[in-house]
PDB file of C-alpha atoms in Angstrom:
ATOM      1  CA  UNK S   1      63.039  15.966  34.746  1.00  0.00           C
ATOM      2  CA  UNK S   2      63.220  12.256  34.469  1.00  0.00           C
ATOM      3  CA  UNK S   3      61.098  10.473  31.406  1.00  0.00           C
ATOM      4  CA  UNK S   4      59.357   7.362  31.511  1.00  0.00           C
ATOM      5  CA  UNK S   5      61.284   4.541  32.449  1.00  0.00           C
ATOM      6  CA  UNK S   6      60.777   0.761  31.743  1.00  0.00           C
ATOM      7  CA  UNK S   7      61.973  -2.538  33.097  1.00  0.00           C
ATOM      8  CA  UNK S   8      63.307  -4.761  31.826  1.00  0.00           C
ATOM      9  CA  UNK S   9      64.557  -3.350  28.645  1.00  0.00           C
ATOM     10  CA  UNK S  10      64.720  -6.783  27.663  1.00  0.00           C
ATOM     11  CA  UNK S  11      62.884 -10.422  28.439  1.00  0.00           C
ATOM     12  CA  UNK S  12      63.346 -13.777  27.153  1.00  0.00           C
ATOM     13  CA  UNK S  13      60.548 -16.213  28.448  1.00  0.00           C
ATOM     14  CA  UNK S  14      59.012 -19.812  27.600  1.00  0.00           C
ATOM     15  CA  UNK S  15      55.560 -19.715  26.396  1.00  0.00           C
ATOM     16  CA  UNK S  16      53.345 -20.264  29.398  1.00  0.00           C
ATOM     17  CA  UNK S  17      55.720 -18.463  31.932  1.00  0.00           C
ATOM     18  CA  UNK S  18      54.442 -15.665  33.733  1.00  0.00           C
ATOM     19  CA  UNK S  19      55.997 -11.959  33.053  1.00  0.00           C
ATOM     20  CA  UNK S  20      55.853  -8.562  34.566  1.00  0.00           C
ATOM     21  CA  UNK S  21      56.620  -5.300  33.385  1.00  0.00           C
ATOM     22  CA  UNK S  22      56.980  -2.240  35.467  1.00  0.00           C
ATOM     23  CA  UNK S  23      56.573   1.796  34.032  1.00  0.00           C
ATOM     24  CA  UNK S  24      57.569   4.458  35.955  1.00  0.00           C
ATOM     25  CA  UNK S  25      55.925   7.970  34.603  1.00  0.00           C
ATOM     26  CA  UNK S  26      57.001  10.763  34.350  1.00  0.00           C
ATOM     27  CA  UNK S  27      56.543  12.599  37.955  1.00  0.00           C
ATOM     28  CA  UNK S  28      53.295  14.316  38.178  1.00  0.00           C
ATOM     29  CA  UNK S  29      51.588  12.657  35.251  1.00  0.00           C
ATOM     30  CA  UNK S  30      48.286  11.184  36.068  1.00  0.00           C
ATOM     31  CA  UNK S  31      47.722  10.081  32.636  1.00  0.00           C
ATOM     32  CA  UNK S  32      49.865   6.294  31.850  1.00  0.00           C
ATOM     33  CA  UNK S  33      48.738   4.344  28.866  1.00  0.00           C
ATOM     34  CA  UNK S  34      50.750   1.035  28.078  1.00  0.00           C
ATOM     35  CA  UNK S  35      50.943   0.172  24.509  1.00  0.00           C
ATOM     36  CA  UNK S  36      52.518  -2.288  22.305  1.00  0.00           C
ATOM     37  CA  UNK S  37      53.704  -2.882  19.225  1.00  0.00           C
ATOM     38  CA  UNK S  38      53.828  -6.201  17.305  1.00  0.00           C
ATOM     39  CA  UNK S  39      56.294  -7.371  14.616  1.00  0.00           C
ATOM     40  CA  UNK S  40      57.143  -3.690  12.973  1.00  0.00           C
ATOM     41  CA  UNK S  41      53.363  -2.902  12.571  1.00  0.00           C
ATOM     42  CA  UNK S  42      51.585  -0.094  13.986  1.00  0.00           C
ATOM     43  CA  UNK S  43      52.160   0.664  17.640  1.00  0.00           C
ATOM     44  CA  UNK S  44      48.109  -0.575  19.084  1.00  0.00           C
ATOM     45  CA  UNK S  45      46.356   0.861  22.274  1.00  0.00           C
ATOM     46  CA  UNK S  46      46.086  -1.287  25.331  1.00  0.00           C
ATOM     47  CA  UNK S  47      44.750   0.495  27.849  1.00  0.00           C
ATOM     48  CA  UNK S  48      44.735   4.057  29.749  1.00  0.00           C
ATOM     49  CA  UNK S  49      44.800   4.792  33.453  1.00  0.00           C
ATOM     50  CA  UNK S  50      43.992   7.951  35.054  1.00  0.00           C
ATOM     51  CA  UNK S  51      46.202   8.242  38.473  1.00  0.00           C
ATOM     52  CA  UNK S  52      45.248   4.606  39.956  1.00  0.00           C
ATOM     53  CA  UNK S  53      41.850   4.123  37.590  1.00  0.00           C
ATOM     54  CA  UNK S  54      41.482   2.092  34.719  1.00  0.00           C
ATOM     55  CA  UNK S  55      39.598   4.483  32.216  1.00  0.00           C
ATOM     56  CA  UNK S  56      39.832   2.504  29.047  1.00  0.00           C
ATOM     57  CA  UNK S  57      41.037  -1.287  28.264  1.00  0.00           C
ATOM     58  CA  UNK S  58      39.419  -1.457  25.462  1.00  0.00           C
ATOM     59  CA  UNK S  59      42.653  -2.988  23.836  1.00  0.00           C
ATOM     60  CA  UNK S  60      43.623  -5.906  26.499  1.00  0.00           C
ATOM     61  CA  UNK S  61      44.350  -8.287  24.173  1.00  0.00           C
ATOM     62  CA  UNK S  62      42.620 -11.229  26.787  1.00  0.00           C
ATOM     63  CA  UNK S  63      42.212 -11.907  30.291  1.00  0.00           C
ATOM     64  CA  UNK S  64      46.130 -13.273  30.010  1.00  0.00           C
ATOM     65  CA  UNK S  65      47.391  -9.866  30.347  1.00  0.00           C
ATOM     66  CA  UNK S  66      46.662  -8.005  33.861  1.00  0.00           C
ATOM     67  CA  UNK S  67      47.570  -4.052  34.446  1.00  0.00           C
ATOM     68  CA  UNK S  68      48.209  -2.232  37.640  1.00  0.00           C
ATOM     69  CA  UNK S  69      48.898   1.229  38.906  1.00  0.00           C
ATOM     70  CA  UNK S  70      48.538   0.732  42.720  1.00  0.00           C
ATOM     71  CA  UNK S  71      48.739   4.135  44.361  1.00  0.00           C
ATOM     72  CA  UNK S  72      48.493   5.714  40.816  1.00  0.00           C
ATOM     73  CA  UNK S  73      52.478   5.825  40.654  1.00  0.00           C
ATOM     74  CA  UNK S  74      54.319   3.249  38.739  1.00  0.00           C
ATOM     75  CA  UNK S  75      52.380   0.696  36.870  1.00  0.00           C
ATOM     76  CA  UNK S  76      53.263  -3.177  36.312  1.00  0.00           C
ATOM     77  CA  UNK S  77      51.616  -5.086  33.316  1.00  0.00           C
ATOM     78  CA  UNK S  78      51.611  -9.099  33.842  1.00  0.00           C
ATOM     79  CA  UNK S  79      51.365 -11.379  31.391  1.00  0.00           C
ATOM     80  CA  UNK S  80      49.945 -14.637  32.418  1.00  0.00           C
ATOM     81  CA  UNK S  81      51.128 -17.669  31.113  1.00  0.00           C
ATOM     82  CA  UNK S  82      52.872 -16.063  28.010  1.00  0.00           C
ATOM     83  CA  UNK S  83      52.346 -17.076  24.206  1.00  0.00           C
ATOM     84  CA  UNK S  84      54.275 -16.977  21.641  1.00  0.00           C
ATOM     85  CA  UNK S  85      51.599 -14.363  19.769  1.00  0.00           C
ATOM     86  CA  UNK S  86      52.397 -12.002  23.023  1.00  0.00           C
ATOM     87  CA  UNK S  87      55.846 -11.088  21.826  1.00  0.00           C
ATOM     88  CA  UNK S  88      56.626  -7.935  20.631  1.00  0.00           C
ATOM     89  CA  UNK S  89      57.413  -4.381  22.152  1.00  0.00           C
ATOM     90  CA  UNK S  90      55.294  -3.093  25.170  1.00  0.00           C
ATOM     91  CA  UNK S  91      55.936   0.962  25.254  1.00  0.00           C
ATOM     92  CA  UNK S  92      54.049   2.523  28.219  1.00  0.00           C
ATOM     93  CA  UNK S  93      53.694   6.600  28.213  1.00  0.00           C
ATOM     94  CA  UNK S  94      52.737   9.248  30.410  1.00  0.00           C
ATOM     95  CA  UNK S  95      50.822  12.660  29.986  1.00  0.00           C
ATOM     96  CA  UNK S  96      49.386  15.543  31.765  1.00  0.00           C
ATOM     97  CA  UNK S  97      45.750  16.476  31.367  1.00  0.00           C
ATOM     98  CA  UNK S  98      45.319  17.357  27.893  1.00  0.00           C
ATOM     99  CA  UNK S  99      48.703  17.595  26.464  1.00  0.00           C
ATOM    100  CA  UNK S 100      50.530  14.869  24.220  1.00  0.00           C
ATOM    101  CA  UNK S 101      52.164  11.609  25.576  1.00  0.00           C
ATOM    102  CA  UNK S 102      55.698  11.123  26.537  1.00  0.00           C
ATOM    103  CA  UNK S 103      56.747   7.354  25.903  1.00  0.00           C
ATOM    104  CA  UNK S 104      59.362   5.197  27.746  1.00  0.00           C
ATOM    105  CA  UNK S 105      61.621   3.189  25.568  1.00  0.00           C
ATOM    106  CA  UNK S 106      59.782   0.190  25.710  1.00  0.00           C
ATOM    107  CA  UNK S 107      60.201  -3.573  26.867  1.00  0.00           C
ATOM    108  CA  UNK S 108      61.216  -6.062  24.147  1.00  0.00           C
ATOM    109  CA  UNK S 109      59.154  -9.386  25.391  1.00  0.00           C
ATOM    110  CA  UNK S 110      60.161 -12.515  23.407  1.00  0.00           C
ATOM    111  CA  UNK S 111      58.131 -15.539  23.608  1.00  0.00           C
ATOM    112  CA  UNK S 112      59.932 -18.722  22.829  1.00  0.00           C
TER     113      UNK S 112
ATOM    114  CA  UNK J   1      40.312  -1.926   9.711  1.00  0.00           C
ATOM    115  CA  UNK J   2      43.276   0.360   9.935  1.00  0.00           C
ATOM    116  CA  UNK J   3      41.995   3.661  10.999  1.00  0.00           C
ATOM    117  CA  UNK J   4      45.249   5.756  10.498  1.00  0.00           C
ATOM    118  CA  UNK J   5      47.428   4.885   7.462  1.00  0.00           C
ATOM    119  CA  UNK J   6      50.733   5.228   6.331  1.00  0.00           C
ATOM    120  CA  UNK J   7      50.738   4.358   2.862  1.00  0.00           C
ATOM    121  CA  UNK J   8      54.816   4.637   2.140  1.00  0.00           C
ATOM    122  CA  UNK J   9      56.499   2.180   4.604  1.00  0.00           C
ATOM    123  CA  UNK J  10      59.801   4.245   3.120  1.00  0.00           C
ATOM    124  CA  UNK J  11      61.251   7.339   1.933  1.00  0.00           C
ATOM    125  CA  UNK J  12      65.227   8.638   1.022  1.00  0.00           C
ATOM    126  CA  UNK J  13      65.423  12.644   0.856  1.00  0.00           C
ATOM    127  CA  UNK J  14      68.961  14.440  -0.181  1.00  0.00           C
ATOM    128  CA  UNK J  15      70.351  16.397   2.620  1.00  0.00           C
ATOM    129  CA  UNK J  16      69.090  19.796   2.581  1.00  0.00           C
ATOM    130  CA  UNK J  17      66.237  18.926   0.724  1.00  0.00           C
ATOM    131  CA  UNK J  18      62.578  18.728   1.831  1.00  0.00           C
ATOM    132  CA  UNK J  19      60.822  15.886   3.735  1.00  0.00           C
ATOM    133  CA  UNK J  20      57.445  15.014   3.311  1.00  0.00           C
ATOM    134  CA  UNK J  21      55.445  12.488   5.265  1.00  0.00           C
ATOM    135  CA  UNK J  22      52.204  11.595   4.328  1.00  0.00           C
ATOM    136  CA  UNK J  23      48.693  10.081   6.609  1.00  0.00           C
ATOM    137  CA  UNK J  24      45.516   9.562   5.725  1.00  0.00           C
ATOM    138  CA  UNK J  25      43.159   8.363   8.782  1.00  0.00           C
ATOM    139  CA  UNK J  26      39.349   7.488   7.622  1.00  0.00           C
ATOM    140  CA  UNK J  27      37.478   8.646  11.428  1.00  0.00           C
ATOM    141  CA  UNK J  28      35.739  11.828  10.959  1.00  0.00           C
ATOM    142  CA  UNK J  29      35.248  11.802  14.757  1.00  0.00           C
ATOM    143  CA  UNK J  30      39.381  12.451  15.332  1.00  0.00           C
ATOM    144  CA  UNK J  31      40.352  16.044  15.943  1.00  0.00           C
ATOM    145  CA  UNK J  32      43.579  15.695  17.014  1.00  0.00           C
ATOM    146  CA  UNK J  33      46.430  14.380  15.119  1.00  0.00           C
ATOM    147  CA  UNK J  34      50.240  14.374  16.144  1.00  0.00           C
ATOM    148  CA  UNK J  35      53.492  13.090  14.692  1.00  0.00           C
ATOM    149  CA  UNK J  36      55.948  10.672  16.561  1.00  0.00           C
ATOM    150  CA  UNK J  37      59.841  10.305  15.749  1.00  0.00           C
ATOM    151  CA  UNK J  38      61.264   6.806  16.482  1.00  0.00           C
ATOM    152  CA  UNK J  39      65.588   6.011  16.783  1.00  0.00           C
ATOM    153  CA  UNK J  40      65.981   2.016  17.042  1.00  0.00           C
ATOM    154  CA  UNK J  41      65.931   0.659  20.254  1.00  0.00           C
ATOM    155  CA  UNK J  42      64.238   3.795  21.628  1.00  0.00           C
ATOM    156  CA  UNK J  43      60.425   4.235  22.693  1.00  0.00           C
ATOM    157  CA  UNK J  44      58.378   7.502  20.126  1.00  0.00           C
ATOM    158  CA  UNK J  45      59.306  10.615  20.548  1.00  0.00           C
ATOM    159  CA  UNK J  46      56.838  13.806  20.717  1.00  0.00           C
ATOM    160  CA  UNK J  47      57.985  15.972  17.297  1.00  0.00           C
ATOM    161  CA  UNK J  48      54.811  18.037  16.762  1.00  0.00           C
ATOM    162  CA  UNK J  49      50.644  17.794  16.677  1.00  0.00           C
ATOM    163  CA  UNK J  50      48.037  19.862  15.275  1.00  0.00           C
ATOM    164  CA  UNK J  51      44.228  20.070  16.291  1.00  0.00           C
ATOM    165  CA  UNK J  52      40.996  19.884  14.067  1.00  0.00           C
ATOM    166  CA  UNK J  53      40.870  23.951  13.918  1.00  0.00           C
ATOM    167  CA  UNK J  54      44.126  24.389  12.392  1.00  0.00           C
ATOM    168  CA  UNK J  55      45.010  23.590   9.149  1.00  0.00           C
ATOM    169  CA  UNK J  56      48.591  23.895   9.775  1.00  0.00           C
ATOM    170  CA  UNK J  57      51.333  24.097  12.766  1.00  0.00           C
ATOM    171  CA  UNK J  58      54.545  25.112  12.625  1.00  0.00           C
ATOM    172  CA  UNK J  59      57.934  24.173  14.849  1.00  0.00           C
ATOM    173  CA  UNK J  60      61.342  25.071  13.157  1.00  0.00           C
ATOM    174  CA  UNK J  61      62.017  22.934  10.898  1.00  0.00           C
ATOM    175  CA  UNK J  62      58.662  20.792  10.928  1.00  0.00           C
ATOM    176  CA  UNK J  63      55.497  22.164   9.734  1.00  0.00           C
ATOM    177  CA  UNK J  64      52.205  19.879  10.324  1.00  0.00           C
ATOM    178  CA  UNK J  65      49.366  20.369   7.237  1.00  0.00           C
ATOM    179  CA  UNK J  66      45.755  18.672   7.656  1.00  0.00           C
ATOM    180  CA  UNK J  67      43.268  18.989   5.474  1.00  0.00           C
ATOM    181  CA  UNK J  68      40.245  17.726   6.905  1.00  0.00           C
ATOM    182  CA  UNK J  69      38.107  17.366   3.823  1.00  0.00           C
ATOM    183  CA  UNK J  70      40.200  14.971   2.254  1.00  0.00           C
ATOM    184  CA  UNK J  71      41.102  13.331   5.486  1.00  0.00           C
ATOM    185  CA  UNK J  72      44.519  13.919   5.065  1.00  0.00           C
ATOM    186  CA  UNK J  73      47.887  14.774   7.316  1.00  0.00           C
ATOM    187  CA  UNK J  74      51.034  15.964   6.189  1.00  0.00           C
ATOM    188  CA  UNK J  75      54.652  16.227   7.898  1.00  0.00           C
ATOM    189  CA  UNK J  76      57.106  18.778   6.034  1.00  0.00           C
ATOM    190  CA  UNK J  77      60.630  18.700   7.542  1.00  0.00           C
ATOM    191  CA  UNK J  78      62.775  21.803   5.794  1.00  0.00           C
ATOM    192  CA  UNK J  79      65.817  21.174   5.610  1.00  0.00           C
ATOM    193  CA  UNK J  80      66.088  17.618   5.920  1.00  0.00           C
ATOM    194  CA  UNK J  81      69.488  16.655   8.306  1.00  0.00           C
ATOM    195  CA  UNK J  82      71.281  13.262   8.066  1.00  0.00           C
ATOM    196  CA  UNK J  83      70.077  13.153  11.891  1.00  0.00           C
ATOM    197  CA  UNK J  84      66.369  12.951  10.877  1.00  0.00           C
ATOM    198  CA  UNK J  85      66.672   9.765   9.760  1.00  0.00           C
ATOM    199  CA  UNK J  86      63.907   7.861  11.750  1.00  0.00           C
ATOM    200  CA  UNK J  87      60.593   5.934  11.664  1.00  0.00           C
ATOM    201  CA  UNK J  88      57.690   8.729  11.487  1.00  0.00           C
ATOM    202  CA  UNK J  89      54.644   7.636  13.040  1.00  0.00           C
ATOM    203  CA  UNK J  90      51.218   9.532  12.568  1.00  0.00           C
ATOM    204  CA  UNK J  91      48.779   9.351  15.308  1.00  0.00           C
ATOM    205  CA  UNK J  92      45.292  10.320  15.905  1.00  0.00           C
ATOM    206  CA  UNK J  93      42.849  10.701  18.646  1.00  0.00           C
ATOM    207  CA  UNK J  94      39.120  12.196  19.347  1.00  0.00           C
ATOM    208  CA  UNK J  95      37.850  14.612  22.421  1.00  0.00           C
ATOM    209  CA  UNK J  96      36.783  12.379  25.081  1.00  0.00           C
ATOM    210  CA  UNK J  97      39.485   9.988  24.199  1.00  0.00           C
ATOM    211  CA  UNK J  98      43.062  10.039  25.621  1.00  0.00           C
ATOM    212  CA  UNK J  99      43.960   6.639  23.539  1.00  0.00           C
ATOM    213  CA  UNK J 100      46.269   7.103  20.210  1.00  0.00           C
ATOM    214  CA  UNK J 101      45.260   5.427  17.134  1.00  0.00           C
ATOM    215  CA  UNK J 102      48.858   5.179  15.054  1.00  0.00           C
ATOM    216  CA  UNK J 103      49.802   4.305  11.776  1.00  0.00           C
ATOM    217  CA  UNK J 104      52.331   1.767  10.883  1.00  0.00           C
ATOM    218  CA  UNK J 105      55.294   4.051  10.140  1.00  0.00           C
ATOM    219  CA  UNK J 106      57.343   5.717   7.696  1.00  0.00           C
ATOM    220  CA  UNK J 107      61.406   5.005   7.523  1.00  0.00           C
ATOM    221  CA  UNK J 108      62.789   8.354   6.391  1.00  0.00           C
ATOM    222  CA  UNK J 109      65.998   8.180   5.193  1.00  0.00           C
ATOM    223  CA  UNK J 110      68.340  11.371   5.011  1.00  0.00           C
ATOM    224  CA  UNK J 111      71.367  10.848   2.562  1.00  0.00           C
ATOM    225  CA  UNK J 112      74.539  13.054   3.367  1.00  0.00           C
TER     226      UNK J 112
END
């Protein structure tokens, strides 16, 4: 069975270009949560979708960053335009109904 | 206001010696607690959880302790393995709730 995969792995921008980052769950999973983790502190919630419904985004940091999961398959997370405060790691996991999450390895975004 | 906490950012064990990993989380309302292992350059990995009605949960090697009263999480790895080395990340979550709160990490550090 295939995990959850991320791309890019890696992404240099300038601060007020536009970036988008794609998650593919694991097969099956209705359950994809992106989440991202800033500068080697804790890893913070962003938000949870349940096949193609947002169910919580109660941790968008601001109306820059925009999340999709059209057909509740793969999901994209856009950041729109970029600052320099939005770099860090964006990890996006997957999960069945009640069971624990499986995590991609992550995006590294650098804002420059 | 950190909900989950890490206290020890680091922590060097002997080969063959035992691991302990410590979380303290101040939300009475989270039931369900779970431990993530991190290699660099690679998104958390799933090593073990435990829910409010247990006090403890065992896997090989890593046994889980909570002890709700004192709002307080333990991870026991027996015998520690040079290949354990990792960031340890505690995470918690409530019923209702799919979203992980996680602590900031601990670097465990196995010595051959």
């Amino acid at each position: 069975e295939a995990g959850v995969t991320q791309f890019p792995s890696h992404s240099v921008i300038e601060k007020g270009q536009t970036v988008t980052l794609r998650c593919d769950p694991i097969s099956g999973h209705d359950n994809l949560y992106w989440y991202r983790r800033v500068m080697g502190k804790e890893i913070k919630f962003l938000l949870h979708f349940v096949k193609e419904s947002k169910q919580d985004e109660s941790g968008m940091p601001n109306n820059r960053f925009l999340a999709e999961r059209t057909g509740g398959t793969y999901s994209t997370l856009k950041v729109q335009p970029a600052e320099l405060e939005d770099s860090g790691v964006y990890f996006c996991a997957s999960s069945r109904t009640n069971t624990e999450a499986f995590f991609g390895q992550g995006t590294r975004l650098t804002v420059v | 206001d950190q909900q989950v906490k890490q206290n020890s950012p680091s922590l060097s064990v002997q080969e063959g010696r035992i691991s302990i990993l410590n979380c303290d989380y101040t939300n009475s309302m989270f039931d369900y607690f779970l431990w993530y292992k991190k290699y660099p350059a690679e998104g958390p990995t799933f090593l073990i959880s435990i829910s409010s009605i247990k006090d403890k949960n065992e896997d090989g090697r890593f046994t889980v302790f909570l002890n709700k009263s004192a709002k307080h999480l333990s991870l026991h790895i027996v015998p520690s393995q040079p290949g354990d080395s990792a960031v340890y990340f505690c995470a918690a979550s409530h019923s209702g709730t799919y979203k992980y709160i996680f602590g900031t990490g601990t670097r465990l550090k196995v010595l051959a």
